[in-house]
mmCIF file of C-alpha atoms in Angstrom:
data_model
loop_
_atom_site.group_PDB
_atom_site.id
_atom_site.type_symbol
_atom_site.label_atom_id
_atom_site.label_comp_id
_atom_site.label_asym_id
_atom_site.label_seq_id
_atom_site.Cartn_x
_atom_site.Cartn_y
_atom_site.Cartn_z
ATOM 1 C CA MET A 1 0.088 0.196 0.157
ATOM 2 C CA HIS A 2 1.221 3.617 -0.829
ATOM 3 C CA VAL A 3 1.151 6.409 1.835
ATOM 4 C CA GLY A 4 2.020 9.877 2.391
ATOM 5 C CA ILE A 5 2.777 11.602 5.551
ATOM 6 C CA ILE A 6 1.536 15.304 5.954
ATOM 7 C CA GLY A 7 3.519 17.116 8.627
ATOM 8 C CA ALA A 8 6.213 15.010 8.432
ATOM 9 C CA ASN A 9 9.133 17.649 9.377
ATOM 10 C CA GLY A 10 7.534 17.229 13.568
ATOM 11 C CA TYR A 11 8.553 14.887 15.765
ATOM 12 C CA SER A 12 4.975 12.199 15.364
ATOM 13 C CA GLY A 13 5.929 12.345 11.217
ATOM 14 C CA ILE A 14 9.982 11.446 11.805
ATOM 15 C CA GLU A 15 8.300 8.787 14.611
ATOM 16 C CA LEU A 16 5.699 7.796 11.461
ATOM 17 C CA ILE A 17 9.143 7.711 9.303
ATOM 18 C CA ARG A 18 10.458 5.263 11.719
ATOM 19 C CA HIS A 19 8.158 2.339 11.372
ATOM 20 C CA ILE A 20 6.792 2.717 8.277
ATOM 21 C CA GLN A 21 10.609 1.778 7.127
ATOM 22 C CA GLN A 22 10.060 -1.424 9.040
ATOM 23 C CA HIS A 23 6.531 -1.947 7.997
ATOM 24 C CA PRO A 24 6.335 -4.948 5.121
ATOM 25 C CA ASN A 25 3.186 -3.978 3.444
ATOM 26 C CA VAL A 26 4.020 -0.284 3.701
ATOM 27 C CA THR A 27 5.868 2.324 0.357
ATOM 28 C CA LEU A 28 6.174 6.053 2.328
ATOM 29 C CA ASN A 29 5.558 7.536 -1.374
ATOM 30 C CA LEU A 30 5.816 11.121 -0.625
ATOM 31 C CA ILE A 31 6.269 13.706 2.769
ATOM 32 C CA VAL A 32 4.783 17.295 2.715
ATOM 33 C CA SER A 33 5.460 20.043 5.017
ATOM 34 C CA ASN A 34 4.585 23.638 3.582
ATOM 35 C CA SER A 35 6.732 24.832 6.259
ATOM 36 C CA THR A 36 9.560 23.622 5.010
ATOM 37 C CA SER A 37 9.188 22.314 1.429
ATOM 38 C CA GLY A 38 11.834 21.578 -1.120
ATOM 39 C CA LYS A 39 14.281 20.301 1.477
ATOM 40 C CA LEU A 40 15.598 16.794 2.275
ATOM 41 C CA ILE A 41 14.436 15.741 5.456
ATOM 42 C CA THR A 42 18.116 14.681 6.367
ATOM 43 C CA GLU A 43 18.681 18.113 6.433
ATOM 44 C CA LEU A 44 16.202 18.266 9.229
ATOM 45 C CA TYR A 45 17.168 15.020 10.758
ATOM 46 C CA PRO A 46 20.438 13.977 9.675
ATOM 47 C CA HIS A 47 20.274 10.595 11.304
ATOM 48 C CA LEU A 48 18.034 9.147 8.262
ATOM 49 C CA GLN A 49 21.313 9.657 6.096
ATOM 50 C CA ASN A 50 21.281 6.667 3.346
ATOM 51 C CA ILE A 51 18.208 5.298 5.160
ATOM 52 C CA TYR A 52 15.794 7.530 3.875
ATOM 53 C CA GLU A 53 16.495 10.634 1.893
ATOM 54 C CA GLU A 54 13.827 12.423 -0.085
ATOM 55 C CA GLN A 55 12.590 15.904 -0.867
ATOM 56 C CA LEU A 56 9.683 17.430 1.293
ATOM 57 C CA GLN A 57 6.755 18.649 -0.743
ATOM 58 C CA THR A 58 4.003 21.151 -0.373
ATOM 59 C CA LEU A 59 -0.041 20.538 0.283
ATOM 60 C CA ASP A 60 -1.051 19.889 -2.979
ATOM 61 C CA VAL A 61 -4.661 17.571 -3.385
ATOM 62 C CA GLU A 62 -4.747 17.243 -7.107
ATOM 63 C CA SER A 63 -0.919 15.280 -6.598
ATOM 64 C CA ILE A 64 -0.976 13.883 -3.905
ATOM 65 C CA ALA A 65 -4.281 12.024 -4.389
ATOM 66 C CA ASP A 66 -2.896 10.519 -7.657
ATOM 67 C CA GLN A 67 0.074 8.518 -5.326
ATOM 68 C CA VAL A 68 -1.430 7.266 -2.106
ATOM 69 C CA ASP A 69 -4.181 4.972 -0.577
ATOM 70 C CA LEU A 70 -3.862 6.403 2.930
ATOM 71 C CA LEU A 71 -2.523 9.789 4.914
ATOM 72 C CA PHE A 72 -1.100 10.147 8.240
ATOM 73 C CA PHE A 73 -1.681 13.972 9.011
ATOM 74 C CA ALA A 74 1.261 14.589 11.876
ATOM 75 C CA THR A 75 -0.366 18.591 11.546
ATOM 76 C CA PRO A 76 -0.518 20.873 14.527
ATOM 77 C CA SER A 77 -4.405 20.930 15.137
ATOM 78 C CA ARG A 78 -6.368 23.351 13.779
ATOM 79 C CA VAL A 79 -5.072 22.294 10.077
ATOM 80 C CA SER A 80 -5.848 18.862 8.937
ATOM 81 C CA LYS A 81 -10.068 19.746 9.480
ATOM 82 C CA ASP A 82 -9.414 21.732 6.468
ATOM 83 C CA TRP A 83 -7.663 19.409 4.382
ATOM 84 C CA ILE A 84 -8.864 15.902 4.993
ATOM 85 C CA PRO A 85 -12.611 16.265 3.534
ATOM 86 C CA ALA A 86 -10.917 17.187 0.096
ATOM 87 C CA PHE A 87 -8.872 14.391 0.226
ATOM 88 C CA MET A 88 -11.715 11.966 1.584
ATOM 89 C CA GLU A 89 -13.815 12.840 -1.028
ATOM 90 C CA LYS A 90 -10.965 11.052 -3.699
ATOM 91 C CA GLY A 91 -11.257 7.894 -1.668
ATOM 92 C CA ILE A 92 -8.220 8.664 0.356
ATOM 93 C CA LYS A 93 -8.808 7.326 3.787
ATOM 94 C CA CYS A 94 -7.032 9.391 6.753
ATOM 95 C CA ILE A 95 -5.349 8.993 9.899
ATOM 96 C CA ASP A 96 -5.028 12.134 11.749
ATOM 97 C CA LEU A 97 -3.033 12.462 14.611
ATOM 98 C CA SER A 98 -4.297 15.880 15.501
ATOM 99 C CA GLY A 99 -6.820 16.995 17.355
ATOM 100 C CA ASP A 100 -8.790 17.515 14.624
ATOM 101 C CA PHE A 101 -11.503 14.666 14.382
ATOM 102 C CA ARG A 102 -11.318 13.793 18.024
ATOM 103 C CA LEU A 103 -14.356 15.622 19.490
ATOM 104 C CA LYS A 104 -17.853 14.658 18.656
ATOM 105 C CA SER A 105 -19.353 18.370 19.102
ATOM 106 C CA ALA A 106 -17.947 21.300 17.020
ATOM 107 C CA ALA A 107 -18.977 23.232 19.794
ATOM 108 C CA ASP A 108 -16.548 21.443 22.300
ATOM 109 C CA TYR A 109 -13.737 21.936 19.715
ATOM 110 C CA GLN A 110 -14.572 25.592 19.419
ATOM 111 C CA LYS A 111 -14.237 25.952 23.095
ATOM 112 C CA TRP A 112 -11.231 23.795 24.045
ATOM 113 C CA TYR A 113 -8.986 24.420 20.484
ATOM 114 C CA LYS A 114 -9.991 28.253 19.973
ATOM 115 C CA ALA A 115 -10.816 27.641 16.517
ATOM 116 C CA GLU A 116 -14.606 27.110 14.424
ATOM 117 C CA HIS A 117 -14.599 23.564 12.316
ATOM 118 C CA THR A 118 -15.970 24.052 9.580
ATOM 119 C CA ASN A 119 -16.207 20.298 8.264
ATOM 120 C CA GLY A 120 -18.140 19.418 11.412
ATOM 121 C CA ALA A 121 -20.278 16.416 9.566
ATOM 122 C CA TYR A 122 -17.202 14.143 9.414
ATOM 123 C CA LEU A 123 -16.814 14.815 13.430
ATOM 124 C CA GLN A 124 -19.571 12.155 13.753
ATOM 125 C CA GLU A 125 -17.711 9.605 10.673
ATOM 126 C CA ALA A 126 -14.415 10.007 12.457
ATOM 127 C CA ALA A 127 -13.340 6.632 14.736
ATOM 128 C CA TYR A 128 -11.908 7.159 17.227
ATOM 129 C CA GLY A 129 -8.654 5.319 16.910
ATOM 130 C CA LEU A 130 -8.078 4.228 20.488
ATOM 131 C CA CYS A 131 -7.129 0.457 18.878
ATOM 132 C CA GLU A 132 -7.680 -2.225 22.218
ATOM 133 C CA VAL A 133 -11.431 -0.486 22.927
ATOM 134 C CA PHE A 134 -12.837 0.340 19.477
ATOM 135 C CA ALA A 135 -11.295 -2.045 16.989
ATOM 136 C CA GLU A 136 -14.275 -2.572 14.995
ATOM 137 C CA ASP A 137 -15.217 1.103 14.652
ATOM 138 C CA ILE A 138 -11.791 1.441 13.559
ATOM 139 C CA ALA A 139 -11.313 -1.524 10.788
ATOM 140 C CA GLN A 140 -14.854 0.416 9.162
ATOM 141 C CA SER A 141 -13.823 3.405 8.848
ATOM 142 C CA LYS A 142 -11.842 6.217 6.474
ATOM 143 C CA LEU A 143 -11.034 8.673 8.281
ATOM 144 C CA ILE A 144 -9.535 7.547 12.469
ATOM 145 C CA ALA A 145 -8.774 10.842 15.242
ATOM 146 C CA ASN A 146 -5.974 8.863 16.045
ATOM 147 C CA PRO A 147 -5.855 9.850 20.002
ATOM 148 C CA GLY A 148 -3.732 12.548 21.945
ATOM 149 C CA CYS A 149 -1.036 11.069 23.861
ATOM 150 C CA TYR A 150 -2.111 11.479 28.044
ATOM 151 C CA PRO A 151 -5.523 10.552 26.983
ATOM 152 C CA THR A 152 -4.128 7.095 25.411
ATOM 153 C CA ALA A 153 -2.128 6.196 28.501
ATOM 154 C CA ALA A 154 -5.576 7.764 30.817
ATOM 155 C CA LEU A 155 -8.761 5.885 28.948
ATOM 156 C CA LEU A 156 -6.072 2.683 28.720
ATOM 157 C CA ALA A 157 -5.805 3.157 32.883
ATOM 158 C CA LEU A 158 -9.389 3.734 33.510
ATOM 159 C CA ILE A 159 -11.944 1.842 30.664
ATOM 160 C CA PRO A 160 -11.477 -1.783 32.244
ATOM 161 C CA MET A 161 -12.781 -0.016 35.835
ATOM 162 C CA VAL A 162 -15.502 2.638 34.631
ATOM 163 C CA GLU A 163 -17.060 0.044 32.292
ATOM 164 C CA GLN A 164 -17.715 -2.214 34.458
ATOM 165 C CA LYS A 165 -18.567 0.183 37.049
ATOM 166 C CA LEU A 166 -16.402 -0.675 39.711
ATOM 167 C CA VAL A 167 -15.181 2.557 41.393
ATOM 168 C CA SER A 168 -16.920 6.471 41.181
ATOM 169 C CA THR A 169 -17.146 8.489 38.614
ATOM 170 C CA ASN A 170 -17.184 10.845 40.685
ATOM 171 C CA SER A 171 -13.433 10.115 42.104
ATOM 172 C CA ILE A 172 -11.530 10.229 38.926
ATOM 173 C CA ILE A 173 -8.128 12.548 39.570
ATOM 174 C CA ILE A 174 -5.537 11.879 36.767
ATOM 175 C CA ASP A 175 -2.132 13.819 37.354
ATOM 176 C CA GLY A 176 -0.193 13.098 34.504
ATOM 177 C CA LYS A 177 3.383 13.906 33.856
ATOM 178 C CA SER A 178 5.185 14.568 30.157
ATOM 179 C CA GLY A 179 8.644 14.881 28.591
ATOM 180 C CA ALA A 180 8.879 17.733 26.279
ATOM 181 C CA SER A 181 8.862 16.248 23.153
ATOM 182 C CA GLY A 182 4.830 16.404 24.041
ATOM 183 C CA ALA A 183 5.553 19.912 22.849
ATOM 184 C CA GLY A 184 6.351 19.163 19.299
ATOM 185 C CA ARG A 185 9.798 20.243 17.472
ATOM 186 C CA ASN A 186 9.109 24.319 17.397
ATOM 187 C CA PRO A 187 11.230 26.471 20.279
ATOM 188 C CA SER A 188 9.479 27.909 23.164
ATOM 189 C CA LEU A 189 10.229 29.425 26.254
ATOM 190 C CA ALA A 190 8.259 26.897 28.062
ATOM 191 C CA THR A 191 10.573 23.993 26.580
ATOM 192 C CA HIS A 192 13.999 26.316 26.753
ATOM 193 C CA PHE A 193 16.307 24.111 27.983
ATOM 194 C CA GLY A 194 16.765 26.733 30.145
ATOM 195 C CA GLU A 195 13.337 26.519 31.576
ATOM 196 C CA ILE A 196 12.438 23.146 31.607
ATOM 197 C CA ASN A 197 16.103 22.121 32.897
ATOM 198 C CA GLU A 198 16.507 20.782 37.001
ATOM 199 C CA ASN A 199 12.816 21.646 36.407
ATOM 200 C CA VAL A 200 9.320 20.340 37.103
ATOM 201 C CA LYS A 201 5.949 22.702 36.116
ATOM 202 C CA ALA A 202 2.167 21.988 35.888
ATOM 203 C CA TYR A 203 0.716 23.725 33.058
ATOM 204 C CA LYS A 204 -3.345 24.401 31.363
ATOM 205 C CA LEU A 205 -4.595 23.599 34.652
ATOM 206 C CA GLY A 206 -8.486 22.883 34.080
ATOM 207 C CA GLN A 207 -8.000 24.168 30.430
ATOM 208 C CA HIS A 208 -6.335 21.098 28.815
ATOM 209 C CA GLN A 209 -7.938 20.115 25.653
ATOM 210 C CA HIS A 210 -7.225 16.503 26.605
ATOM 211 C CA ILE A 211 -9.607 17.185 28.890
ATOM 212 C CA PRO A 212 -12.823 16.480 27.012
ATOM 213 C CA GLU A 213 -12.048 13.944 25.049
ATOM 214 C CA ILE A 214 -11.191 11.123 27.916
ATOM 215 C CA GLU A 215 -14.340 12.727 28.901
ATOM 216 C CA GLN A 216 -16.433 11.903 25.870
ATOM 217 C CA VAL A 217 -14.834 8.302 26.035
ATOM 218 C CA LEU A 218 -15.027 7.331 29.505
ATOM 219 C CA SER A 219 -18.841 9.103 29.291
ATOM 220 C CA GLU A 220 -19.482 6.500 26.836
ATOM 221 C CA VAL A 221 -18.286 3.371 27.953
ATOM 222 C CA ASN A 222 -20.197 4.362 30.990
ATOM 223 C CA GLY A 223 -23.168 4.912 29.275
ATOM 224 C CA GLU A 224 -23.842 8.378 31.320
ATOM 225 C CA PRO A 225 -21.730 11.354 32.048
ATOM 226 C CA VAL A 226 -18.125 11.785 33.506
ATOM 227 C CA GLN A 227 -15.975 14.283 35.004
ATOM 228 C CA VAL A 228 -12.269 14.103 35.528
ATOM 229 C CA THR A 229 -9.618 16.223 37.657
ATOM 230 C CA PHE A 230 -7.393 15.746 35.233
ATOM 231 C CA SER A 231 -3.841 18.280 36.030
ATOM 232 C CA THR A 232 -0.418 18.089 33.867
ATOM 233 C CA HIS A 233 2.947 18.644 34.806
ATOM 234 C CA LEU A 234 5.932 19.017 31.938
ATOM 235 C CA ILE A 235 9.017 17.377 33.674
ATOM 236 C CA PRO A 236 13.047 17.269 32.175
ATOM 237 C CA MET A 237 12.913 14.360 29.678
ATOM 238 C CA THR A 238 12.443 14.028 25.950
ATOM 239 C CA ARG A 239 9.940 11.202 26.010
ATOM 240 C CA GLY A 240 7.705 9.623 27.870
ATOM 241 C CA ILE A 241 4.404 9.872 29.586
ATOM 242 C CA LEU A 242 3.475 8.372 33.103
ATOM 243 C CA CYS A 243 -0.414 8.841 34.451
ATOM 244 C CA THR A 244 -0.928 8.086 38.160
ATOM 245 C CA ILE A 245 -5.054 7.731 38.547
ATOM 246 C CA TYR A 246 -7.006 8.142 41.588
ATOM 247 C CA LEU A 247 -10.050 6.392 41.706
ATOM 248 C CA ASP A 248 -12.613 5.841 44.848
ATOM 249 C CA LEU A 249 -13.918 1.788 45.059
ATOM 250 C CA LEU A 250 -17.618 1.023 44.991
ATOM 251 C CA GLU A 251 -16.935 -2.232 46.783
ATOM 252 C CA GLU A 252 -14.164 -3.822 48.896
ATOM 253 C CA LYS A 253 -11.450 -5.429 46.742
ATOM 254 C CA THR A 254 -8.113 -6.732 46.650
ATOM 255 C CA THR A 255 -4.999 -5.572 44.158
ATOM 256 C CA ALA A 256 -4.952 -9.625 43.236
ATOM 257 C CA ASP A 257 -8.984 -8.628 42.764
ATOM 258 C CA ILE A 258 -8.304 -5.743 39.995
ATOM 259 C CA LEU A 259 -5.133 -7.132 38.485
ATOM 260 C CA SER A 260 -7.701 -9.955 37.338
ATOM 261 C CA VAL A 261 -9.930 -7.464 35.310
ATOM 262 C CA TYR A 262 -7.058 -5.851 33.519
ATOM 263 C CA GLU A 263 -5.734 -9.248 32.951
ATOM 264 C CA ASN A 264 -9.086 -10.256 31.492
ATOM 265 C CA TYR A 265 -9.889 -7.137 29.886
ATOM 266 C CA TYR A 266 -6.324 -6.981 27.995
ATOM 267 C CA GLU A 267 -6.183 -10.876 27.252
ATOM 268 C CA GLY A 268 -4.997 -10.600 22.960
ATOM 269 C CA ALA A 269 -3.870 -6.535 23.451
ATOM 270 C CA PRO A 270 -0.140 -7.409 22.529
ATOM 271 C CA PHE A 271 0.196 -3.820 23.585
ATOM 272 C CA VAL A 272 -0.841 -3.608 26.822
ATOM 273 C CA ARG A 273 0.891 -5.092 29.896
ATOM 274 C CA VAL A 274 0.002 -5.166 33.102
ATOM 275 C CA ARG A 275 2.227 -5.245 35.816
ATOM 276 C CA PRO A 276 3.091 -7.795 38.465
ATOM 277 C CA GLU A 277 1.171 -7.271 42.000
ATOM 278 C CA GLY A 278 3.509 -5.344 44.146
ATOM 279 C CA THR A 279 5.215 -3.625 40.732
ATOM 280 C CA TRP A 280 4.915 -0.293 38.739
ATOM 281 C CA PRO A 281 6.049 0.289 35.656
ATOM 282 C CA ALA A 282 8.685 3.405 35.080
ATOM 283 C CA THR A 283 8.827 5.873 32.008
ATOM 284 C CA LYS A 284 12.096 4.238 30.548
ATOM 285 C CA GLU A 285 10.432 0.809 30.276
ATOM 286 C CA VAL A 286 8.388 1.258 27.019
ATOM 287 C CA TYR A 287 11.233 4.381 25.898
ATOM 288 C CA GLY A 288 10.344 4.425 21.913
ATOM 289 C CA SER A 289 8.065 1.628 21.799
ATOM 290 C CA ASN A 290 4.549 0.797 21.448
ATOM 291 C CA PHE A 291 3.797 -0.428 24.452
ATOM 292 C CA CYS A 292 1.540 0.881 27.538
ATOM 293 C CA ASP A 293 2.741 -1.228 30.611
ATOM 294 C CA ILE A 294 -0.319 -0.348 33.940
ATOM 295 C CA GLY A 295 0.115 -1.628 37.493
ATOM 296 C CA VAL A 296 -2.286 -1.096 40.446
ATOM 297 C CA LEU A 297 -3.003 -0.955 43.782
ATOM 298 C CA VAL A 298 -5.755 -1.115 46.354
ATOM 299 C CA ASP A 299 -5.404 0.236 48.879
ATOM 300 C CA GLU A 300 -7.068 -1.481 51.665
ATOM 301 C CA ARG A 301 -6.640 1.186 54.751
ATOM 302 C CA THR A 302 -8.353 3.637 52.428
ATOM 303 C CA GLY A 303 -10.695 1.836 49.983
ATOM 304 C CA LYS A 304 -8.514 4.031 47.199
ATOM 305 C CA LEU A 305 -7.177 2.367 44.445
ATOM 306 C CA THR A 306 -4.091 3.974 42.801
ATOM 307 C CA VAL A 307 -4.076 3.191 38.589
ATOM 308 C CA VAL A 308 -0.193 3.593 36.845
ATOM 309 C CA SER A 309 0.066 3.604 33.056
ATOM 310 C CA VAL A 310 3.111 4.966 30.696
ATOM 311 C CA ILE A 311 3.759 4.978 27.370
ATOM 312 C CA ASP A 312 6.068 6.592 24.989
ATOM 313 C CA ASN A 313 4.577 9.691 23.845
ATOM 314 C CA VAL A 314 5.335 9.854 20.522
ATOM 315 C CA VAL A 315 5.021 5.948 19.546
ATOM 316 C CA LYS A 316 1.743 4.756 21.744
ATOM 317 C CA GLY A 317 0.705 7.792 22.253
ATOM 318 C CA ALA A 318 0.687 8.941 18.156
ATOM 319 C CA SER A 319 3.034 7.526 15.764
ATOM 320 C CA GLY A 320 2.993 3.542 16.852
ATOM 321 C CA GLN A 321 -0.834 4.241 17.225
ATOM 322 C CA ALA A 322 -1.500 5.613 14.043
ATOM 323 C CA ILE A 323 0.137 2.808 12.834
ATOM 324 C CA GLN A 324 -1.272 0.009 14.682
ATOM 325 C CA ASN A 325 -4.755 1.822 13.412
ATOM 326 C CA MET A 326 -3.626 1.535 9.830
ATOM 327 C CA ASN A 327 -3.381 -2.570 10.456
ATOM 328 C CA LEU A 328 -6.198 -2.772 11.741
ATOM 329 C CA LEU A 329 -7.931 -0.579 9.045
ATOM 330 C CA CYS A 330 -6.353 -3.157 6.318
ATOM 331 C CA GLY A 331 -6.510 -6.175 7.824
ATOM 332 C CA TRP A 332 -3.423 -6.870 8.866
ATOM 333 C CA ASP A 333 -2.048 -8.093 11.986
ATOM 334 C CA ILE A 334 -2.406 -5.212 14.812
ATOM 335 C CA GLN A 335 1.548 -5.825 15.688
ATOM 336 C CA THR A 336 2.895 -5.443 12.221
ATOM 337 C CA GLY A 337 5.957 -2.788 11.885
ATOM 338 C CA LEU A 338 5.626 -2.698 15.930
ATOM 339 C CA ASN A 339 7.649 -5.124 17.078
ATOM 340 C CA GLN A 340 10.265 -3.143 18.292
ATOM 341 C CA ILE A 341 11.669 -3.793 21.987
ATOM 342 C CA PRO A 342 11.636 -0.731 24.450
ATOM 343 C CA VAL A 343 15.239 0.957 24.443
ATOM 344 C CA TYR A 344 16.638 1.053 27.765
ATOM 345 C CA PRO A 345 18.540 2.228 29.335
#
């Protein structure tokens, strides 16, 4: 199959190239970036020398549509919503790594992304690409909204508990921590070395655009509205997300009881690894891979459940999950092209 990447000059785009190069069923026909068009990708990323040295193109619907069967949009939010419908009208399947098609409500999109959604009808058409939960919807769709990095880590940790009504949905507190690559490659004061090194800081409290995404999915699996407290923190590392989630159990359970629920729920899901009792995952243990590792603890003294979830934000939280979605869409084994062992140390 012939694919292309729109926004190939960013971190998610370059990770897509890394994974597509290892995928036996796919040829990368073109890479696109309006801001750096005309440059060789090796001018921006010299590590690709002698591996992939193509020139970045401009975004032109007619010429691109003739060259590909599927497009990945690794663009910032507020870009893909204006381009994807034109490609879909030409029969090109699209996987969007931005937030433009994750929310079902155009009003919610405008509130949280500060822009009007000019193609609101496509919000209903897009399948939410959380592979372990919505595989059937993904396989039948032509437009996939790749989940955000924080929502991937948080939802995989929460859905088994919420779906099976084991926790109070009024009690959900998500403490999220992310490395600097989550902010993208464009330089800013927030990710300047002097600002982030030896520093941990909270940001976008009560305003993060991933809040409605998490609540939308949890409400769907719960069957009634769910609200969460979601706090995000920037920490001085390059890759990785760690979510520590606190929940009130509705009935008395042991850690072993809860582990059994997770193990049964994710049986047959090769990219979710549930840790044995008494162990909790760390970001280094999924670095460079498509794994989500989950550990749990029931505090029998307080009746609270703590769930720890880790991913690599640019793989499972972006490009790796996009490849996994492509595999589902095409009827291939979901592990195709994604068998990398995490990089350690």
